[in-house]
XYZ file of C-alpha atoms in Angstrom:
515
model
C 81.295 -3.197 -31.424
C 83.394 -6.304 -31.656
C 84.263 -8.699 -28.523
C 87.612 -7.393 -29.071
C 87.665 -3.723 -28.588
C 87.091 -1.675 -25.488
C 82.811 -0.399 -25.685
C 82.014 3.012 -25.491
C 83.257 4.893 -22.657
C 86.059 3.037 -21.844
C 89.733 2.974 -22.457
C 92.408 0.269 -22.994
C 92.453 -2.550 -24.825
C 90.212 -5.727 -24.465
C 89.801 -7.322 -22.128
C 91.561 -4.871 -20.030
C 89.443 -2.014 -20.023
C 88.849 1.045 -17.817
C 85.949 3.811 -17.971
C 86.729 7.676 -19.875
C 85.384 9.134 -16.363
C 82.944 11.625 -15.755
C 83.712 14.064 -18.248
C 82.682 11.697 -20.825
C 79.780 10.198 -18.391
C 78.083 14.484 -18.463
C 78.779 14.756 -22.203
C 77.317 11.076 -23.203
C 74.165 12.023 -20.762
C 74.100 15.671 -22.347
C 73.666 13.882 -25.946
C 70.948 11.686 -24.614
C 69.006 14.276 -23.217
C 69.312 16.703 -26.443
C 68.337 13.621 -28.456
C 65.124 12.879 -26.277
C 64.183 16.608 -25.952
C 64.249 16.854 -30.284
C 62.212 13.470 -30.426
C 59.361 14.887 -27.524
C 59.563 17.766 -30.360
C 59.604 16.159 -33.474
C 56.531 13.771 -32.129
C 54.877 17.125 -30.440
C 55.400 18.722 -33.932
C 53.836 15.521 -36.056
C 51.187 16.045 -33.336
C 50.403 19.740 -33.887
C 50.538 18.882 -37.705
C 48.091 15.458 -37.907
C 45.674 17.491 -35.422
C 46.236 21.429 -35.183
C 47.050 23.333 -32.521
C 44.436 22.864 -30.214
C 44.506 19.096 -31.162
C 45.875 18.151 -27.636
C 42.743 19.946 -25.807
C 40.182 19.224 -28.130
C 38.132 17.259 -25.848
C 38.608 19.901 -23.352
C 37.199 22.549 -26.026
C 34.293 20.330 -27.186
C 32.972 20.538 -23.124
C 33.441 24.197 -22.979
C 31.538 24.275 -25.666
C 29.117 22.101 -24.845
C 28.543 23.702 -21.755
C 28.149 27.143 -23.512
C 25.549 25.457 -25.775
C 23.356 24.074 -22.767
C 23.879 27.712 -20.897
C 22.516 28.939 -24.059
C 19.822 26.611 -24.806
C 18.907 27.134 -20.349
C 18.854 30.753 -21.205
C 16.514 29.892 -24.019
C 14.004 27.442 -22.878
C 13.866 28.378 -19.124
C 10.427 30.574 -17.772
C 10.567 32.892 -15.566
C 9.549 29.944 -12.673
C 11.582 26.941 -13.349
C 15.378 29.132 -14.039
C 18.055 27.832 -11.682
C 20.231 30.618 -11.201
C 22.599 28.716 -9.352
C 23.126 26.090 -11.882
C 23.807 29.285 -14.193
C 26.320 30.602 -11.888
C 27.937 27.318 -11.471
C 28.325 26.877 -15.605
C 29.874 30.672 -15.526
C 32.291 29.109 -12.921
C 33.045 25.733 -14.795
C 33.462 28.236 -18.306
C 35.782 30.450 -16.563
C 37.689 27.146 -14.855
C 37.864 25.880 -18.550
C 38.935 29.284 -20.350
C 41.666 30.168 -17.147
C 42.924 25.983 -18.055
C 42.685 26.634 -21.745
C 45.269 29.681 -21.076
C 47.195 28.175 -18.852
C 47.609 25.268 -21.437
C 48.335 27.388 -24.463
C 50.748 28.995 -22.512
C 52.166 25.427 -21.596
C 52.697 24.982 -25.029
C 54.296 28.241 -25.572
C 56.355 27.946 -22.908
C 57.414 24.191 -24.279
C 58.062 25.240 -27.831
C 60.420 28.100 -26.214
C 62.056 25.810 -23.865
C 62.335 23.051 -26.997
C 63.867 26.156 -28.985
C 66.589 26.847 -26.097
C 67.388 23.129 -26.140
C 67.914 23.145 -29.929
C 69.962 26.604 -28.890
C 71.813 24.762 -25.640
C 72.495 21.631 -28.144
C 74.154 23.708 -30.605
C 76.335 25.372 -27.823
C 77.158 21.959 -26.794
C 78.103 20.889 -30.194
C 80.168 23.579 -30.817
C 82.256 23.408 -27.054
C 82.234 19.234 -28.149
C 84.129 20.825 -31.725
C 86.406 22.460 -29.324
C 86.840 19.932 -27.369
C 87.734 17.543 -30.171
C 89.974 20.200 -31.907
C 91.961 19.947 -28.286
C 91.703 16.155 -28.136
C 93.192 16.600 -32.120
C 95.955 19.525 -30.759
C 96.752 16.779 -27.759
C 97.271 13.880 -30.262
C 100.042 16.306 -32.347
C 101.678 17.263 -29.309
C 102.010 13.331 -28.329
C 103.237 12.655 -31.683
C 106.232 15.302 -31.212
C 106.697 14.521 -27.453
C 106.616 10.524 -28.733
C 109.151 11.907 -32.009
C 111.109 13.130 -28.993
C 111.202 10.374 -26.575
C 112.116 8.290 -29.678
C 115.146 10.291 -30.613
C 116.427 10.352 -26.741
C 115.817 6.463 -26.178
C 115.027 4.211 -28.680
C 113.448 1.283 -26.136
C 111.316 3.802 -24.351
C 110.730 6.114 -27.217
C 109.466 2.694 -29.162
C 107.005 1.918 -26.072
C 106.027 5.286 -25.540
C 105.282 5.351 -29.648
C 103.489 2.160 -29.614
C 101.141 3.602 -26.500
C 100.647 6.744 -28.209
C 99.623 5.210 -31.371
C 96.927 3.345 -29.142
C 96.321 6.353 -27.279
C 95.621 8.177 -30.631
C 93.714 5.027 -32.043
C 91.524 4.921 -29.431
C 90.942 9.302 -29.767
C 90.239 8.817 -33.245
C 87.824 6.294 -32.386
C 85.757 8.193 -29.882
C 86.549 11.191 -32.107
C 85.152 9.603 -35.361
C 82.102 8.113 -32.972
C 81.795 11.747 -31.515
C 81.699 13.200 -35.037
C 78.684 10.652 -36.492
C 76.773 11.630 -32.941
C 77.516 15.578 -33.768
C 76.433 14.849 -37.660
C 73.428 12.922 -36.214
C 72.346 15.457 -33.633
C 72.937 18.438 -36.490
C 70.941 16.523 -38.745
C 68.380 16.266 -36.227
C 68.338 19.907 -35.299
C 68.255 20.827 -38.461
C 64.791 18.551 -39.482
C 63.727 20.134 -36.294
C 63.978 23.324 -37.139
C 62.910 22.425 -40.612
C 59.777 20.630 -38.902
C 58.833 23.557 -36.559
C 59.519 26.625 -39.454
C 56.697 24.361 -41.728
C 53.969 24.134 -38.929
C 54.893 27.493 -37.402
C 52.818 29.203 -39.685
C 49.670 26.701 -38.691
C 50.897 26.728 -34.953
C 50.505 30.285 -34.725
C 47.491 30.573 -36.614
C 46.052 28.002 -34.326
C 47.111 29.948 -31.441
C 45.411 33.449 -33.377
C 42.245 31.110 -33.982
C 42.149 29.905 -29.714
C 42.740 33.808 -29.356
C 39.467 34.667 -31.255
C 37.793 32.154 -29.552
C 38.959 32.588 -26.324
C 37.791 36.486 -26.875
C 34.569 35.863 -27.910
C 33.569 33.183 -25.117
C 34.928 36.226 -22.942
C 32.226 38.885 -24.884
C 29.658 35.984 -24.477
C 30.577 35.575 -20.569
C 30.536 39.309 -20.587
C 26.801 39.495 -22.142
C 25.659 36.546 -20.244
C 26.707 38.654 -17.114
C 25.689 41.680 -18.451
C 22.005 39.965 -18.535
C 22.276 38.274 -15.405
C 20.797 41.462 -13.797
C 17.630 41.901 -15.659
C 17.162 37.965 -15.332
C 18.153 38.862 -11.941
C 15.749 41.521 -11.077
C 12.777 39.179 -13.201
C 13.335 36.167 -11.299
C 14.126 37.621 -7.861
C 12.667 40.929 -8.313
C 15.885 42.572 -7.701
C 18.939 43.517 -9.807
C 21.156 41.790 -7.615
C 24.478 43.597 -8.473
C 26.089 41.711 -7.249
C 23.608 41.050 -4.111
C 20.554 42.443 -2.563
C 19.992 42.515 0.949
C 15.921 41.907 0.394
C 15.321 39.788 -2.840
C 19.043 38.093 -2.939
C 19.998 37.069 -6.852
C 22.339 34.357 -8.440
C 25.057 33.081 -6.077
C 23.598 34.828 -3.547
C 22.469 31.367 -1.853
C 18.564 33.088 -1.717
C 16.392 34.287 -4.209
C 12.785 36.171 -3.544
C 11.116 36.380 -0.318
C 7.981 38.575 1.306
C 8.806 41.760 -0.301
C 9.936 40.611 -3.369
C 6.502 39.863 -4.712
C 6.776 40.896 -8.454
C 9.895 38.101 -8.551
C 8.677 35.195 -10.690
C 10.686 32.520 -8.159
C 8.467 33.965 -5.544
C 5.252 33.956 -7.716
C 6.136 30.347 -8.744
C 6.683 29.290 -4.906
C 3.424 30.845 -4.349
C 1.869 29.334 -7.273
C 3.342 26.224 -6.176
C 1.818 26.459 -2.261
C -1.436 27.414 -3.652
C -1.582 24.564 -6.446
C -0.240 22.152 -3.462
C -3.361 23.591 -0.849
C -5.742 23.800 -3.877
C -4.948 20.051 -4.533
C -5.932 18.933 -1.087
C -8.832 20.911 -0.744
C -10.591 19.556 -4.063
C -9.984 16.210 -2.508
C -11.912 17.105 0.164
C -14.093 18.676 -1.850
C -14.377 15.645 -4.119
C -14.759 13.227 -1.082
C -17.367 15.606 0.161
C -19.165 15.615 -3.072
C -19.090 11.987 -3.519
C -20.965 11.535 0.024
C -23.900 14.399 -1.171
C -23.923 12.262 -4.579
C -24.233 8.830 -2.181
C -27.002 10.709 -0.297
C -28.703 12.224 -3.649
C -28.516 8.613 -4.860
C -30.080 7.358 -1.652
C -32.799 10.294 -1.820
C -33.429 9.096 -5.309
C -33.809 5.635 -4.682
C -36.592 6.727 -1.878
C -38.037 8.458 -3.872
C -38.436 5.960 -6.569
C -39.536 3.601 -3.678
C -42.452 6.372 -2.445
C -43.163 6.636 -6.157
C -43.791 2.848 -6.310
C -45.701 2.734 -3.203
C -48.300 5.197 -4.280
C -48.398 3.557 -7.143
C -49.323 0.279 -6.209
C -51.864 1.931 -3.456
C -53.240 3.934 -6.304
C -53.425 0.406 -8.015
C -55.259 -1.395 -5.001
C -57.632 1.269 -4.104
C -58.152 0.440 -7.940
C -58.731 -2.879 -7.467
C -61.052 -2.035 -4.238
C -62.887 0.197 -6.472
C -63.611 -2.017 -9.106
C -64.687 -5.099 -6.302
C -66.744 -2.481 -3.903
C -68.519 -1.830 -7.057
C -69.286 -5.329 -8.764
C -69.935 -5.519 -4.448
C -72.591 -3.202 -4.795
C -74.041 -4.429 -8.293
C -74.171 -8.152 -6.099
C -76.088 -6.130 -3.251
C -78.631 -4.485 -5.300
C -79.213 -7.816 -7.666
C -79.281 -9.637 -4.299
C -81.953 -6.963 -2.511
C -84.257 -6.919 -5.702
C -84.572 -10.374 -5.898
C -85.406 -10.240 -1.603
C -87.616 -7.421 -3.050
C -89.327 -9.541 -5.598
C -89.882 -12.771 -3.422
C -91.228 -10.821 -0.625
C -93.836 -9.177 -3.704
C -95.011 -12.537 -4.748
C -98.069 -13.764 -3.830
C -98.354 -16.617 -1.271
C -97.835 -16.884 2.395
C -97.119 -13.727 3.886
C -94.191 -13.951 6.528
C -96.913 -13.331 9.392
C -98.457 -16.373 8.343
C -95.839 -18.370 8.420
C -94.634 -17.010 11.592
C -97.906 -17.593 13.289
C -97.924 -21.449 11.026
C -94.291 -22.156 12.474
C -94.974 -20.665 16.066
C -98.310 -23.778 16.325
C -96.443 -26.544 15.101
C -94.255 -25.591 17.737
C -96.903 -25.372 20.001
C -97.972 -29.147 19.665
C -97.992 -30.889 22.736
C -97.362 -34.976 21.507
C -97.040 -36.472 25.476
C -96.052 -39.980 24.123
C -92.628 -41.129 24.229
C -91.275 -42.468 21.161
C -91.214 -46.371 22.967
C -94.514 -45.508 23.447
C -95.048 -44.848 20.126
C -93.953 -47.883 19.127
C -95.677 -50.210 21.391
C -99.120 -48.666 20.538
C -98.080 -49.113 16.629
C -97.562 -53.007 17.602
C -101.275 -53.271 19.612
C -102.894 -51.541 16.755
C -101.274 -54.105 13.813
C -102.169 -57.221 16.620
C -105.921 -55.531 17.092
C -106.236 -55.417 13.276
C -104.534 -59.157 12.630
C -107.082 -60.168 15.353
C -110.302 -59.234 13.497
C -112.527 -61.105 10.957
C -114.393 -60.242 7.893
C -111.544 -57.120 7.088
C -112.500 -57.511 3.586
C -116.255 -56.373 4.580
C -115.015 -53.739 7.350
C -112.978 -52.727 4.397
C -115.297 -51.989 2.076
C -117.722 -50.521 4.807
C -114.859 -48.037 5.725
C -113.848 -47.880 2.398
C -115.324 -44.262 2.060
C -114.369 -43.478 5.481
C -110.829 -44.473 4.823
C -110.833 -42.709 1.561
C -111.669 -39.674 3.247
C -109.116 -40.325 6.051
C -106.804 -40.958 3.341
C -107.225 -37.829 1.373
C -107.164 -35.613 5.110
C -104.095 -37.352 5.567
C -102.716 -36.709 2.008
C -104.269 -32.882 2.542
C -102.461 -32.594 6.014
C -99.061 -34.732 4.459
C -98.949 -31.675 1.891
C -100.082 -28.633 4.041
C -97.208 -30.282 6.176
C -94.493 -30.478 3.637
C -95.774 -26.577 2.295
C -95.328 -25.547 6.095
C -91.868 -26.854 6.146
C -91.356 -25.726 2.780
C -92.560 -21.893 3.682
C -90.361 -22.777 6.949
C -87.169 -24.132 5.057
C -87.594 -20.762 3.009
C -88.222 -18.454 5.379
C -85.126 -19.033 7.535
C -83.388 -19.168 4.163
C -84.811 -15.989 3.527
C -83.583 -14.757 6.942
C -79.702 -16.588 7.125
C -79.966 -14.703 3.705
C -80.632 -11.663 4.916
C -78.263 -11.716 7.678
C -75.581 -12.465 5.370
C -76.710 -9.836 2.986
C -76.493 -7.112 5.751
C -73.218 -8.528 6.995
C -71.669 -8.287 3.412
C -73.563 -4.956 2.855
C -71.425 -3.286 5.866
C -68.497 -5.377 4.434
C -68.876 -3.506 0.982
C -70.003 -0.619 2.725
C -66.680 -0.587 5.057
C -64.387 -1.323 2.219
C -66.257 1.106 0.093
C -65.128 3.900 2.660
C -61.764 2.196 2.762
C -61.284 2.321 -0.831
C -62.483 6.038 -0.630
C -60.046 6.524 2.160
C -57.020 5.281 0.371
C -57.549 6.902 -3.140
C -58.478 10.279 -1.450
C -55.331 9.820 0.803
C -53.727 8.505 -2.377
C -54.234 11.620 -4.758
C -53.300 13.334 -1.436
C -49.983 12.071 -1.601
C -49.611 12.171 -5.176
C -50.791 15.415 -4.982
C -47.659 16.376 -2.497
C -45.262 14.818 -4.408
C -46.046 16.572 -7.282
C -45.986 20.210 -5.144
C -42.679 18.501 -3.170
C -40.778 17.802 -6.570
C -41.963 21.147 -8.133
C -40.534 23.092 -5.299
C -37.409 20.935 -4.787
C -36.869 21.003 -8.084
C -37.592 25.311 -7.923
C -35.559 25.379 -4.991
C -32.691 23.413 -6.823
C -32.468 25.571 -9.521
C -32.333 28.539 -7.280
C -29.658 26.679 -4.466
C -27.515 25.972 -8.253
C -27.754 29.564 -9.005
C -26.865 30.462 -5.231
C -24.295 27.778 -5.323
C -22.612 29.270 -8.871
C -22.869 33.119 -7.349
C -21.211 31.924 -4.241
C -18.239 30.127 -5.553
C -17.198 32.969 -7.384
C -17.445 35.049 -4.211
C -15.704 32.244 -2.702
C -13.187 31.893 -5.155
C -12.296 35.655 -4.773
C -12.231 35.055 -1.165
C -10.162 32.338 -1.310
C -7.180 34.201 -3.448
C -7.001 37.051 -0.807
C -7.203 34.568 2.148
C -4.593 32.058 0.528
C -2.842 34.894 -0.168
C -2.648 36.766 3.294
C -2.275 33.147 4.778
C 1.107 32.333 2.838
C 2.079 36.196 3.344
C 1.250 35.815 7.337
C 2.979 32.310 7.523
C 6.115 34.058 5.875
C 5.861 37.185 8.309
C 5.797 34.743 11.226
C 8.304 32.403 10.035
C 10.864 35.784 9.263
C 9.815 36.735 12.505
C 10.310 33.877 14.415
C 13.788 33.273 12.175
C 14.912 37.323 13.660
C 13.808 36.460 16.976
C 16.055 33.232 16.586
C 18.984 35.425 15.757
């Protein structure tokens, strides 16, 4: 527009300008809303045609899909103890959410391509009253130009002014008539690459909407199968067919599953399973704690044992020992008694002799003190330095002291023989005594030595019988032990397996008795 002229929607001339009103305010706000309708349509259309049909709820597909794949892949991997039936029933619930949303979308679209279609429809309508309209506005502008032909005739000032505002009138018409006709050539133009748009991706629009039909059906078959199976997975897990809930056993979404009477149900098995694995568990860790203390006392046994086994063997060792010194004891002894043997054989003084020898020198009386003694030794050397002529009384007493000499020497040896005989007798004797002391010595470890092996092999001999029938009695306890813990085993079962059934009898009861 130039700075000049009056902008769209008003009147006059510049500056002095004044609005069409609010005829031309609904008609100008008409054309804006046809023209953003057929661009939402056009972009809607380039949308359906750079991504399909379905290209706006693609994502919401690929879950439902997704969803159907892990139902599918739950159905396929899950035993007959670990299926969740309410994480099933919750999936069915999500895939019916997402199916219900997937028609309610499709039918959004639907219902927007119809209401784009009665747009293009109301458009048209409006184009064609705008024609009319501007054929008036034209009819109104020919009527002015006779009434201003008129007024021209009948006064030439007036006529002349009227003219002149006429001519502006109809200046400014064919203006907004001209601008109108562009904005009806632009809109048609529009509608028609619309409709040109839509009639090329109708064909792929509704064979996207046949292709989410087919789809949509068979997820429905699926759902249908799925709940067609639900029963028998039903009755497997629970033990009941649960269609759609039964009063005993319960089934999916029936917020219980199994119970007392449903014993064939593999949720109640696997609870079962589950309590006995759980009780089994604690009692082989009592068991193991009580085998551990057996083991510490077998160990301790063991060690005694070994420590008995030692002891014997190092008493069997020292009565050894004993044996061998009470016998090199008794070799001594008899060496010790044939030599006795052969000195008392020898010839020479017999022991009465030198008993009766021994018991006279004893009996000498000598009366002299030993000061005595010596005094009369010192008068006899003064009496012999007193006399004269010794060489003469020598050699008269030669013979004499010759004699005296030899007595002497005679007595000097039967003397030192007496002692000698003396000295050897009480040797002999001491020797004796000692002999017979270290003859009951031998003789008393002799018996000990006896004593100790005999008690020895005893022992030995006990142990051996001891080990033989603990080790007898062993294999039969192991064989006892075996037999029983099968008995036990088969005892156990029935007794876990009343005890859980009691416990859920009471627990019912107690839960009835509550109500």
């Amino acid at each position: 527009y130039n700075c000049d002229v009056c902008a769209r929607g008003y009147l006059g001339s510049a500056p002095n300008c004044s609005p069409c009103g609010e005829c031309f305010d609904n008609w100008d706000a008409i054309l804006n809303n046809l023209s953003e309708e057929t661009d939402k349509v056009i972009q809607a259309a380039r949308e359906i045609k750079r991504t399909g049909a379905t290209g706006a709820y693609t994502q919401e597909f690929d879950i439902m899909e997704k969803e159907l794949k892990d139902v599918k892949q739950l159905l396929q991997n899950t035993t007959k103890s670990t299926i969740d039936l309410g994480h099933i029933d919750t999936y069915i619930d999500k895939l019916r959410v997402g199916l219900k949303e997937s028609h309610d979308s499709l039918n959004g679209v639907g219902k927007e391509l119809e209401n784009a279609t009665q747009r293009i429809y109301l458009s048209n309508l409006a184009l064609a009253d705008l024609r009319v309209k501007v054929n008036v506005l034209k009819e109104t502008a020919s009527a002015l130009k006779a009434n201003a032909t008129h007024l021209q005739e009948s006064n030439v000032e007036g006529a002349l002014n009227l003219t002149r505002e006429a001519a502006d009138h109809s200046h400014q018409i064919q203006a907004k008539g001209s601008e109108t006709q562009d904005e009806i050539a632009k809109a048609e133009r529009q509608c028609k690459r619309t409709e040109a748009l839509v009639g090329r991706t109708s064909t792929q629009f509704t064979q996207g909407q046949q292709d989410n039909s087919r789809a949509v059906d068979k997820l429905d078959q699926e759902l249908t199968q799925l709940e067609r199976n639900i029963p028998e997975l039903n009755n497997q897990v629970c033990h009941k067919m649960g269609d759609p809930c039964d009063q005993l056993c319960g089934g999916a979404g029936c917020g219980f599953c199994g119970g007392i009477s449903c014993e064939d149900g593999a949720y109640t098995k696997s609870s079962k399973a589950f309590s006995f694995a759980t009780d089994a568990e604690n009692k082989i860790y009592e068991k193991e704690a009580k085998a551990e203390e057996l083991f510490r006392g077998i160990s301790q046994a063991k060690q005694e044992t070994s420590s008995a086994k030692d002891v014997a063997s190092e008493a069997l060792l020292a009565a050894s020992v004993a044996q061998n010194r009470s016998e090199t004891s008794v070799q001594q002894s008899s060496d010790l008694i044939k030599r006795l043997q052969g000195f008392l054989t020898t010839d020479g003084a017999t022991a009465l002799e030198i008993q009766n020898l021994a018991s006279q020198a004893q009996q000498k009386n000598i009366q002299l003190q030993p000061e005595q003694i010596t005094e009369l030794a010192k008068n006899i050397n003064t009496t012999i330095a007193s006399l004269t002529d010794i060489n003469t009384i020598l050699a008269d007493t030669a013979e004499d002291l010759q004699l005296a000499q030899e007595s002497k020497d005679q007595a000097d040896r039967a003397k030192a023989e007496a002692e000698n005989i003396l000295t050897t007798a009480q040797t002999f004797l001491d020797t004796l005594e000692e002999a017979e002391e270290i003859q009951e010595k031998i003789k008393t470890a002799v018996d000990t030595a006896n004593s100790n092996i005999e008690q020895a092999k005893i022992d030995l001999t006990q142990i051996t019988s001891e080990t033989g029938e603990a080790q007898q009695k062993a294999n039969e306890t192991v064989t006892e032990v075996n037999q029983l813990q099968e008995q036990v085993k088969t005892l156990q079962t029935g007794f876990l397996k009343n005890g859980k059934d009691a416990q859920e009898v009471k627990a019912e009861a107690e839960s009835m008795t509550e109500e």
